[in-house]
Amino acid sequence: MKVALFITCLADQFFAEAGVAAVRLLRHLGCTVEFPEGQTCCGQPAYNAGYWAEARQVAEHTLGVLERADYVVLPSGSCTTMLRTFYPELFREQPRRFAQAEALSQKTYELAEFIVKVLGVSHLGQGLKGRRIAYHHGCHALRELGIKQEPLTLLRNAGAEIVDWAAAEECCGFGGLFSVKLPEVALSMADRKLSTLPPTSQIDFLTSADGGCMLHLSGRIENRGLGLPVRPLASVLWEAAQ
Amino acid sequence: MKVAANQYPQEAARVLREEPQVRESVTGATLNFDSKRRQAYAEVDAETWRHWAESVKNHVLSNLDRYLLEAEASLQKNGVQVHWAEDADDARRIVADIARAGQVRKVVKAKTMVSEELAINPMLEGMGVEVLETDLGEYIIQLLQQPPSHIVGPAIHLNLAQIRQLFHERFQTPPDASPEHLAAVARQLLREGFLKADMGISGGNFVVAETGTLALIENEGNIRLSTSAPRIHVALVGIEKLLPRFTDLAVFLSLTARAATGQRLGTFVSLIQGPRQPGEPDGPEEVHVVFVDNGRSSVLADPEAWETLRCLRCAACLNACPVYRQTGGHAYGYVYSGPIGAILSPGLLGLEETKPLPYASSLCGACFQACPVRIPIPKLLLTWRNRAVQEGLSPRLEAAAIKGYALAMTQPWAYRLASKALRLLPEKALDNTVVPVIKAWTEGRAGLKPSPKSFRQMWEDGEV
């Protein structure tokens, strides 16, 4: 199966290992991985800040870059939502572009979702035996796309224990520009979320599919000296397959 | 009411810094409300209810002129006097005229957000009329001369210690009085108020067009007393609060109670069908319904924002919102706070006065998931943000930065260049900088550390 990887700008710049792990994992599962080199960012920063004309420019670029792909896979729930849900929204008034966006929407998947739903794989291996993991659900993946069980299934089936976390489904406070427009509120949200974790000595690491959430949470964790490693889901899933 | 919505970012930060107990009180109470709502939704086929409620409200809003006329006729047939208020001035004048004609000296009030919106209390007090809030939370914030912090729980931002202190100062209760004791003291004071009042003012959860029925949901019994004990009852009702038929009420009453407090039904539901009839032992001699527009028809005429008017004022979106939870409602600067306030206030007041509100959200989507009438709040937040940009209300520096961003992201060479530049920056530049966006990021968060090599570079170098 031929898969085009859309690495997302945050993963490209800050979590390059997530991209590497995604490629290795997809190849391991029998996919041919392509990296369409014209890709940049999905346009979400402009879209969320209300700059829809600029978001359309970026989206048009991405539509062109991914036009010939059979499947598009992203190591991010938020950017997946941008391509799958918000691109068609952006082009509602432009029939030709809308059709293109709809076509892209149909073939776009978040990594864990793709593995479970399209490849039909729910056992990657036993590489996470004994690992205690805190899983942060990115809001877009969870509430816009309804991706909840897929990553948890893959982690659990690889032997990991998902720790009980009262606020696992609560927003971490990143929200793109939200975290710099309202920094105090954003940090307070991260603190509230982190304060509901079991003692960090009982957790090996925190993982999430979203680069933005990870930057925000890991930045806060480090700042507060909580000593909890934060790892991209793609890297953890690759470890699961070992 | 005075609007201070343009101060939202500063106010939110100030509340977090200076009143940390607000966050604690609001978080505890909203989590509790939210978990009760989930349990109450789980008992019913919530999705079907939500879709049905959405469609009934859409139908009403699409035929509002017809239903308002039908409601007026039904109410009049029941002996209710119907008034129309185009704006807050109109509404205040109508209430003042009724009070004057009835020689009203004392008013008891049931909790009504519309009266906050219309600033009814200061107007009445200006006329020399004594106004008593009879909802316990409203009574507490009236003593403190504060606006409500939450649509359903107006004193949600206060903790027990603060209320003990307040009652100790005002009513000489023991400094460690139990909540039951405090409630009993308030109850005694309010009882006297009900008996002496000439007029009772309420809002209205629903008005049924078919039968002219005013429906009110509550838990304390004060609404029932406020609307039945005094000679005159005035209900202030937003024009969007109509339901077509009496049979629609059953689900809407339960849906509202479940969404608001996780109850199957409020402890008290009053269905008011007009003034006291000959031979009836109690009830008011006059009942007035004031239908209030005050910006609602312009929201209705807005091809995107009109869905906001489905709102039942249940506050489920506030309870589900992790942003609201940090500061409570006062930071939002207007009577309607939280996610619904962030889309309703710009609709009622315009963006000029409210422009930070649509940004008071991380777009996590919990509000839409909680909304009993499926108002697409995240989508509407984005719509208002887009309008702010189109109307040139967004910061100039931000607009320029986004234009630059769009240019870089549509030219792969420019993206590569930016990626290289990011890695050439000294570590300090990303940590201890004066560049506004990065500075806002690094205050409270460890600095950004790019991967040594971007994924793209690794791919191009054949390392993947």
XYZ file of C-alpha atoms in Angstrom:
706
model
C 0.000 0.000 0.000
C 1.318 3.409 -0.979
C 1.196 6.037 1.717
C 2.093 9.712 1.514
C 3.392 10.989 4.834
C 2.366 14.527 5.727
C 4.841 15.193 8.451
C 3.311 18.503 9.709
C 5.544 21.498 10.370
C 5.742 21.044 14.150
C 6.843 17.419 13.848
C 9.269 18.382 11.089
C 10.910 21.055 13.230
C 10.530 19.840 16.801
C 9.767 16.112 16.733
C 11.724 14.862 13.731
C 12.029 11.480 15.460
C 8.232 11.129 15.212
C 8.519 11.355 11.437
C 11.350 8.820 11.330
C 9.404 6.448 13.570
C 6.254 6.845 11.446
C 8.182 5.935 8.279
C 9.803 2.885 9.890
C 6.529 1.718 11.379
C 4.577 2.079 8.131
C 7.299 0.270 6.191
C 7.366 -2.426 8.872
C 3.629 -2.875 8.265
C 4.202 -3.329 4.539
C 3.539 0.163 3.218
C 5.546 2.048 0.661
C 6.125 5.472 2.170
C 6.424 8.615 0.107
C 7.277 12.063 1.331
C 5.818 14.634 -1.091
C 8.542 17.238 -0.847
C 6.461 20.311 -1.660
C 4.613 19.999 1.661
C 4.883 22.684 4.327
C 2.256 23.432 7.005
C -1.436 22.507 6.894
C -2.527 26.120 7.410
C -4.168 25.659 10.774
C -2.484 28.634 12.514
C -4.054 31.025 9.998
C -7.406 29.216 10.037
C -7.732 29.229 13.821
C -6.719 32.867 14.093
C -9.485 33.841 11.668
C -7.283 34.516 8.622
C -9.260 32.365 6.238
C -7.968 33.943 3.025
C -4.409 33.081 4.058
C -5.499 29.638 5.286
C -7.030 29.018 1.829
C -3.761 29.919 0.136
C -1.883 27.375 2.243
C -4.646 24.780 1.836
C -4.602 25.188 -1.958
C -0.873 24.546 -1.897
C -1.331 21.397 0.193
C -4.197 20.160 -1.987
C -1.827 20.325 -4.964
C 1.007 18.593 -3.133
C -1.170 15.673 -1.980
C -3.398 15.354 -5.033
C -1.869 12.160 -6.379
C -1.521 10.310 -3.069
C -3.539 7.120 -2.454
C -3.524 7.618 1.320
C -2.286 10.540 3.377
C -1.112 9.755 6.900
C -0.198 12.311 9.565
C 1.393 11.871 12.981
C -1.021 14.493 14.379
C -4.733 14.502 15.164
C -5.007 18.245 14.902
C -3.476 18.556 11.429
C -5.490 15.524 10.304
C -8.618 17.435 11.337
C -7.433 20.437 9.370
C -7.092 18.385 6.182
C -10.111 16.178 6.713
C -12.711 18.542 8.222
C -11.641 22.152 7.883
C -10.361 22.111 4.265
C -13.836 21.273 2.911
C -15.262 23.982 5.222
C -12.831 26.517 3.791
C -13.824 25.777 0.208
C -17.581 25.453 0.673
C -18.165 28.290 -1.814
C -15.721 27.056 -4.471
C -17.091 23.869 -6.096
C -13.884 22.770 -7.825
C -11.682 23.268 -4.800
C -14.368 21.784 -2.576
C -14.365 18.591 -4.640
C -10.570 18.454 -4.352
C -10.773 19.009 -0.591
C -13.443 16.319 -0.244
C -11.240 13.877 -2.149
C -8.320 14.628 0.166
C -10.615 14.373 3.192
C -11.632 10.827 2.200
C -8.062 9.504 2.076
C -6.538 11.289 5.095
C -5.840 9.500 8.401
C -4.078 10.034 11.686
C -1.302 7.463 12.126
C -2.823 5.226 14.831
C -6.214 5.438 13.182
C -4.707 4.410 9.830
C -2.957 1.427 11.365
C -6.106 0.128 13.058
C -8.798 1.115 10.575
C -7.128 0.861 7.180
C -4.336 -1.648 7.720
C -6.500 -3.669 10.119
C -3.609 -4.102 12.545
C -4.234 -3.872 16.264
C -1.235 -5.828 17.544
C 2.070 -4.189 16.707
C 4.247 -6.296 18.990
C 5.142 -6.585 22.652
C 7.646 -3.730 22.814
C 5.858 -1.815 25.553
C 5.654 -4.575 28.115
C 5.529 -3.128 31.625
C 5.489 0.476 30.445
C 3.179 2.808 32.342
C 1.946 5.508 30.003
C -0.106 8.681 30.453
C -2.022 9.295 27.227
C -3.089 12.846 26.358
C -5.996 12.950 23.929
C -5.630 15.833 21.513
C -8.967 17.676 21.347
C -9.339 17.687 17.570
C -8.648 13.963 17.246
C -10.963 13.155 20.125
C -13.927 15.419 19.468
C -13.776 16.334 15.788
C -12.627 12.952 14.458
C -13.788 10.605 17.206
C -10.381 8.940 17.501
C -10.178 7.587 21.023
C -9.772 3.822 21.163
C -7.312 3.310 18.290
C -4.145 4.648 19.967
C -5.106 3.139 23.333
C -5.708 -0.263 21.727
C -2.307 -0.238 20.032
C -0.537 0.791 23.241
C -2.351 -1.716 25.456
C -1.935 -4.582 23.011
C 1.816 -3.939 23.050
C 1.844 -4.540 26.799
C 1.563 -0.980 28.098
C -0.540 0.065 31.030
C -2.466 3.310 30.442
C -2.530 5.061 33.793
C -5.823 6.390 35.156
C -5.900 10.091 34.453
C -9.034 12.021 35.407
C -8.308 14.831 32.942
C -6.962 12.661 30.093
C -9.620 14.026 27.743
C -9.348 17.646 28.856
C -7.697 20.318 26.746
C -4.079 20.988 27.746
C -4.389 24.670 26.926
C -2.221 24.826 23.812
C -4.823 25.841 21.230
C -2.300 27.301 18.761
C -2.178 31.094 19.132
C -4.399 30.734 22.220
C -1.296 29.769 24.204
C 0.442 33.044 23.357
C -2.623 35.298 23.257
C -3.742 34.157 26.717
C -0.551 32.661 28.173
C -1.634 32.780 31.821
C -4.895 30.972 31.096
C -3.119 28.427 28.881
C -0.543 27.652 31.571
C -3.203 27.404 34.223
C -5.023 24.864 32.044
C -1.835 22.829 31.665
C -1.318 22.932 35.425
C -4.866 21.796 36.109
C -4.448 18.941 33.618
C -1.066 17.890 35.026
C -2.268 18.171 38.624
C -4.715 15.316 38.038
C -1.962 12.873 37.017
C -0.977 10.100 39.405
C 2.497 10.702 40.974
C 4.976 10.944 38.112
C 7.099 8.258 39.760
C 4.324 5.853 38.746
C 4.488 6.880 35.072
C 7.253 6.138 32.564
C 6.250 8.856 30.125
C 3.443 10.939 28.708
C 2.544 10.524 25.068
C 0.315 12.286 22.593
C -0.246 12.390 18.863
C -0.029 16.178 18.689
C 3.115 18.270 18.448
C 1.453 21.436 19.731
C 0.112 19.775 22.877
C 3.492 18.126 23.447
C 5.442 21.375 23.124
C 3.063 23.054 25.545
C 2.912 20.218 28.085
C 6.594 19.331 27.961
C 7.521 23.018 28.214
C 5.392 23.310 31.341
C 6.579 19.993 32.786
C 10.208 21.051 32.380
C 9.571 24.522 33.735
C 7.963 23.100 36.845
C 10.601 20.404 37.251
C 8.088 17.568 37.223
C 10.548 15.175 35.585
C 8.067 13.421 33.316
C 9.348 12.575 29.827
C 7.044 13.451 26.917
C 7.278 11.318 23.764
C 5.503 11.478 20.409
C 2.966 8.701 19.874
C 4.642 7.674 16.608
C 7.927 6.944 18.426
C 6.118 4.955 21.103
C 4.221 2.926 18.497
C 7.483 2.131 16.712
C 8.869 0.925 20.026
C 5.727 -1.189 20.411
C 6.573 -2.972 17.165
C 10.104 -3.900 18.290
C -25.239 46.754 31.778
C -21.724 48.119 31.481
C -19.587 46.165 29.052
C -15.907 45.519 29.736
C -15.357 42.674 27.293
C -12.412 44.382 25.616
C -10.445 43.888 28.823
C -10.815 40.100 28.744
C -7.120 39.108 28.429
C -6.020 41.486 31.183
C -8.934 40.570 33.444
C -8.426 36.820 32.982
C -4.748 37.178 33.880
C -5.584 39.391 36.851
C -8.142 36.942 38.275
C -5.636 34.090 37.990
C -2.920 36.107 39.714
C -4.892 37.949 42.365
C -7.874 35.728 43.103
C -6.610 32.146 42.908
C -9.574 30.970 44.995
C -11.861 31.786 42.033
C -10.192 29.148 39.920
C -10.498 26.660 42.734
C -14.196 27.336 43.410
C -15.179 27.456 39.741
C -13.204 24.360 38.776
C -14.699 22.299 41.583
C -18.271 23.386 40.906
C -18.152 23.096 37.101
C -16.549 19.653 37.207
C -19.339 18.581 39.495
C -22.060 20.049 37.252
C -20.411 18.539 34.193
C -20.176 15.068 35.633
C -23.819 15.191 36.733
C -24.781 16.282 33.224
C -22.947 13.307 31.733
C -24.745 10.912 34.057
C -28.130 12.466 33.294
C -27.499 12.374 29.535
C -26.433 8.745 29.754
C -29.893 7.759 31.013
C -31.640 8.895 27.858
C -31.075 8.669 24.138
C -29.272 11.985 24.385
C -28.251 12.240 20.731
C -31.827 11.818 19.541
C -33.037 14.356 22.094
C -30.369 16.848 21.043
C -31.166 16.503 17.350
C -34.887 16.797 18.016
C -34.428 19.869 20.243
C -32.181 21.441 17.637
C -34.802 20.945 14.944
C -37.683 22.296 17.053
C -35.685 25.415 17.919
C -34.638 25.839 14.287
C -38.266 25.600 13.263
C -39.262 28.238 15.822
C -36.459 30.575 14.784
C -37.326 30.161 11.100
C -40.952 31.093 11.819
C -40.420 33.435 14.725
C -42.746 36.196 13.470
C -45.638 33.777 13.258
C -44.977 32.175 16.662
C -44.541 35.518 18.409
C -47.946 36.650 17.153
C -49.493 33.333 18.125
C -47.904 33.594 21.583
C -49.150 37.166 21.999
C -52.731 36.119 21.159
C -52.633 33.076 23.469
C -51.143 35.056 26.348
C -53.756 37.787 25.949
C -56.507 35.211 25.868
C -55.186 34.000 29.225
C -55.372 37.529 30.592
C -51.652 38.260 30.352
C -50.579 41.743 29.250
C -47.981 41.504 26.488
C -45.315 44.152 25.863
C -42.610 44.446 23.220
C -39.181 45.863 24.031
C -36.952 46.612 21.099
C -33.951 47.487 23.246
C -32.895 47.848 26.880
C -34.271 51.395 27.148
C -37.677 50.186 26.002
C -37.626 47.325 28.466
C -36.672 49.546 31.381
C -39.383 52.019 30.449
C -42.001 49.264 30.263
C -41.036 47.856 33.669
C -40.890 51.367 35.160
C -44.379 52.156 33.825
C -45.834 48.956 35.247
C -44.171 49.667 38.615
C -45.418 53.249 38.659
C -48.974 52.310 37.689
C -49.034 49.644 40.396
C -47.524 51.970 43.037
C -44.771 49.434 43.590
C -42.350 50.029 46.461
C -40.809 46.593 46.882
C -39.813 44.067 44.223
C -38.719 40.454 44.630
C -36.797 38.902 41.789
C -36.426 35.374 40.522
C -33.101 34.676 38.829
C -33.183 36.162 35.344
C -30.182 36.794 33.120
C -32.255 39.028 30.833
C -32.822 41.478 33.682
C -29.034 41.636 34.156
C -28.679 42.291 30.443
C -31.258 45.106 30.693
C -29.924 46.541 33.975
C -33.386 46.486 35.565
C -32.204 46.643 39.179
C -30.340 49.980 38.986
C -33.312 51.482 37.128
C -35.796 50.377 39.819
C -33.483 51.451 42.609
C -33.194 54.832 40.905
C -36.984 55.114 41.194
C -36.727 54.485 44.925
C -37.978 50.901 44.625
C -36.395 48.307 46.904
C -35.187 45.264 44.937
C -34.522 41.903 46.528
C -32.896 39.005 44.679
C -34.438 35.792 45.989
C -32.243 33.120 44.388
C -29.676 32.337 47.097
C -26.693 32.782 44.782
C -28.135 35.983 43.321
C -28.875 37.238 46.843
C -25.249 36.688 47.831
C -23.861 38.560 44.840
C -26.442 41.310 45.326
C -25.048 41.801 48.840
C -21.579 42.037 47.288
C -22.826 44.268 44.441
C -21.357 41.922 41.859
C -22.756 40.656 38.541
C -23.327 36.894 38.156
C -20.253 34.812 37.396
C -22.194 31.899 35.876
C -25.543 31.633 34.094
C -26.977 29.007 36.460
C -24.778 29.409 39.549
C -24.239 33.164 39.865
C -22.043 32.903 42.992
C -19.993 29.984 41.626
C -16.765 31.985 42.066
C -17.148 32.244 45.842
C -16.140 29.680 48.420
C -17.797 28.847 51.721
C -15.298 30.892 53.726
C -16.127 34.042 51.758
C -19.872 33.536 52.192
C -19.433 32.849 55.932
C -17.468 36.054 56.241
C -20.092 38.024 54.319
C -22.968 36.725 56.458
C -20.941 37.235 59.604
C -20.414 40.894 58.700
C -23.964 41.553 57.514
C -26.091 39.361 59.720
C -23.820 38.606 62.687
C -23.914 34.851 62.063
C -21.143 32.844 63.809
C -17.852 32.974 61.830
C -17.962 29.176 61.436
C -21.677 28.825 60.637
C -22.696 25.711 58.697
C -24.018 26.086 55.138
C -27.424 24.967 56.471
C -27.353 27.724 59.069
C -26.435 30.344 56.464
C -29.213 29.134 54.174
C -31.705 29.284 57.042
C -30.747 32.888 57.784
C -31.159 33.853 54.139
C -34.447 31.985 53.971
C -35.815 33.972 56.914
C -34.820 37.279 55.340
C -36.196 36.320 51.935
C -39.505 35.084 53.390
C -40.220 38.562 54.728
C -39.386 39.955 51.307
C -41.898 37.722 49.509
C -44.704 38.736 51.835
C -44.075 42.484 51.571
C -43.367 42.715 47.844
C -45.746 44.447 45.462
C -44.145 43.058 42.334
C -42.273 39.912 41.332
C -39.898 39.862 38.342
C -38.884 36.645 36.615
C -37.356 35.532 33.371
C -38.810 32.716 31.317
C -37.279 29.416 30.268
C -39.975 28.899 27.652
C -43.183 30.442 26.379
C -45.514 28.038 24.564
C -47.095 29.809 21.606
C -50.061 27.419 21.352
C -51.262 27.823 24.938
C -49.624 31.047 26.144
C -47.844 29.140 28.921
C -44.806 30.614 30.650
C -42.512 27.842 31.935
C -39.944 28.357 34.692
C -37.475 25.796 36.103
C -35.795 26.131 39.500
C -34.654 24.307 42.622
C -35.201 26.688 45.513
C -38.903 27.508 45.333
C -38.148 31.209 45.239
C -39.372 31.553 41.652
C -42.717 30.056 42.547
C -43.025 32.507 45.447
C -41.788 35.514 43.471
C -44.293 34.856 40.710
C -47.303 34.036 42.894
C -47.110 36.043 46.122
C -46.902 39.678 44.915
C -49.857 41.488 43.280
C -47.988 41.967 40.021
C -45.800 39.536 38.084
C -43.557 40.735 35.261
C -41.727 38.151 33.139
C -38.840 39.333 30.955
C -38.468 36.893 28.065
C -36.072 36.920 25.125
C -37.965 36.644 21.831
C -36.097 33.422 21.040
C -37.544 31.501 23.987
C -40.671 30.252 22.217
C -41.819 26.685 21.760
C -44.615 25.821 19.312
C -46.786 23.347 21.205
C -47.489 22.422 24.805
C -46.307 18.869 24.159
C -42.840 20.196 23.237
C -42.348 21.257 26.830
C -41.919 17.772 28.256
C -38.604 17.054 26.584
C -37.345 20.630 26.739
C -37.901 20.897 30.500
C -36.070 17.655 31.114
C -33.330 18.412 28.597
C -32.662 21.791 30.210
C -32.546 20.400 33.744
C -30.307 17.520 32.684
C -27.941 19.834 30.836
C -27.832 22.457 33.578
C -27.589 20.490 36.805
C -27.837 16.826 35.874
C -31.382 16.568 37.232
C -34.177 14.762 35.425
C -36.367 17.763 36.162
C -35.941 20.856 38.298
C -37.268 20.551 41.851
C -39.933 23.115 40.908
C -41.444 23.647 37.478
C -43.962 26.495 37.235
C -46.321 26.611 34.265
C -47.962 30.004 34.481
C -51.186 30.381 32.612
C -52.182 33.958 33.496
C -53.306 36.001 36.511
C -55.546 34.867 39.349
C -59.014 33.931 38.120
C -62.257 34.650 40.000
C -62.626 32.102 42.780
C -58.902 31.246 42.874
C -57.367 31.747 46.316
C -53.941 33.041 45.239
C -51.763 34.238 42.403
C -51.006 37.728 41.097
C -53.714 40.116 39.962
C -51.669 41.208 36.948
C -49.275 39.186 34.814
C -47.115 40.927 32.217
C -44.852 39.290 29.665
C -42.225 41.585 28.148
C -40.763 40.132 24.965
C -37.231 41.452 24.657
C -35.338 41.866 21.407
C -32.278 43.929 22.421
C -30.112 42.747 19.512
C -31.636 39.318 19.061
C -33.331 40.046 15.746
C -30.040 41.181 14.253
C -28.485 37.872 15.408
C -31.452 36.083 13.843
C -30.895 37.901 10.554
C -27.223 36.878 10.525
C -26.853 33.922 8.133
C -24.201 32.306 10.336
C -24.724 33.539 13.885
C -28.487 32.847 14.086
C -27.911 29.338 15.464
C -26.705 31.016 18.673
C -30.361 31.788 19.454
C -31.152 28.114 20.057
C -29.474 28.599 23.439
C -31.471 27.441 26.486
C -29.133 29.227 28.971
C -28.407 25.895 30.676
C -24.692 26.766 31.062
C -23.596 23.240 30.103
C -20.969 24.834 27.835
C -19.572 26.868 30.729
C -19.368 23.761 32.883
C -17.561 21.829 30.149
C -15.167 24.647 29.254
C -11.564 24.371 30.523
C -11.025 28.065 29.758
C -14.057 29.294 31.722
C -12.945 27.049 34.588
C -9.788 29.106 35.090
C -11.404 32.464 35.785
C -15.159 32.153 36.109
C -17.444 34.615 34.390
C -16.456 38.122 35.515
C -13.374 38.279 33.280
C -15.616 38.057 30.206
C -16.930 41.535 30.994
C -20.567 40.937 30.135
C -23.550 39.148 31.613
C -23.174 36.085 29.353
C -19.820 34.402 29.900
C -18.050 31.230 28.840
C -18.353 29.709 25.354
C -21.932 30.865 24.755
C -21.038 34.364 25.948
C -18.081 34.418 23.583
C -20.427 34.019 20.589
C -23.599 35.658 21.952
C -21.989 38.880 23.212
C -20.481 39.794 19.807
C -23.883 39.050 18.262
C -25.797 41.276 20.686
C -23.238 44.062 21.123
C -21.104 43.969 17.964
C -17.437 43.039 17.643
C -16.024 46.491 18.425
C -16.888 46.144 22.093
C -16.277 42.422 22.415
C -13.413 41.511 20.118
C -11.259 39.468 22.549
C -14.156 37.122 23.398
C -14.078 34.876 20.299
C -10.411 34.236 21.120
C -11.244 33.187 24.694
C -11.231 29.542 23.651
C -8.709 26.856 22.813
C -11.294 25.390 20.377
C -11.258 22.093 22.245
C -14.866 21.349 21.300
C -16.097 20.321 24.761
C -18.791 23.034 24.593
C -20.379 21.652 21.437
C -20.329 18.152 22.875
C -22.180 19.426 25.965
C -24.701 21.686 24.225
C -28.244 20.223 24.424
C -29.317 22.038 21.253
C -26.123 21.429 19.271
C -25.024 25.041 18.793
C -21.786 24.755 16.769
C -19.895 26.970 19.199
C -16.334 26.258 17.964
C -17.388 26.980 14.392
C -19.055 30.228 15.440
C -16.001 31.285 17.451
C -13.994 30.872 14.259
C -16.594 32.796 12.268
C -16.326 35.758 14.656
C -12.529 35.602 14.505
C -12.711 35.677 10.725
C -15.008 38.707 10.888
C -12.614 40.484 13.237
C -9.878 39.940 10.644
C -12.088 41.100 7.784
C -13.140 44.200 9.690
C -9.514 45.053 10.412
C -9.947 44.609 14.169
C -7.067 42.184 14.618
C -3.620 43.448 15.658
C -1.628 44.811 12.723
C 1.535 42.941 13.643
C -0.411 39.683 13.770
C -2.007 40.334 10.367
C 1.411 41.034 8.860
C 2.910 37.936 10.483
C 0.130 35.708 9.136
C 0.562 37.149 5.641
C 4.273 36.325 5.877
C 3.445 32.876 7.177
C 1.072 32.180 4.260
C 3.718 33.280 1.795
C 6.371 31.035 3.363
C 4.017 28.061 3.517
C 3.051 28.266 -0.147
C 6.691 28.405 -1.310
C 8.594 25.289 -0.296
C 11.932 27.141 -0.713
C 10.807 29.740 1.815
C 9.703 27.019 4.231
C 13.145 25.392 3.934
C 14.821 28.706 4.525
C 12.760 29.294 7.681
C 13.600 25.791 8.848
C 17.328 26.460 8.380
C 17.051 29.843 10.109
C 15.352 28.222 13.104
C 18.426 26.042 13.595
C 20.863 28.919 13.218
C 19.260 30.881 16.042
C 21.310 30.783 19.227
C 19.537 28.792 21.925
C 19.077 31.952 23.935
C 16.988 33.532 21.176
C 14.319 30.888 21.709
C 14.518 31.060 25.458
C 15.115 34.537 26.768
C 13.849 36.763 24.058
C 11.925 39.983 23.661
C 10.160 38.842 20.455
C 6.520 39.095 21.648
C 5.153 35.711 20.596
C 8.198 33.758 21.748
C 8.360 35.782 24.951
C 4.740 34.959 25.739
C 5.587 31.328 25.098
C 8.719 31.087 27.220
C 7.271 32.792 30.276
C 6.246 29.743 32.239
C 7.362 27.189 29.671
C 10.829 25.853 28.967
C 12.326 27.223 25.744
C 11.631 25.661 22.365
C 14.252 23.181 21.259
C 14.147 22.258 17.576
C 15.268 18.757 16.587
C 18.965 18.893 15.589
C 17.954 18.059 12.023
C 14.488 18.524 10.567
C 12.732 15.393 9.317
C 12.860 16.802 5.800
C 16.626 17.178 6.017
C 16.988 13.627 7.304
C 14.809 12.350 4.463
C 16.807 14.283 1.882
C 20.081 13.082 3.384
C 18.892 9.491 3.073
C 18.862 8.889 6.808
C 15.284 7.623 6.876
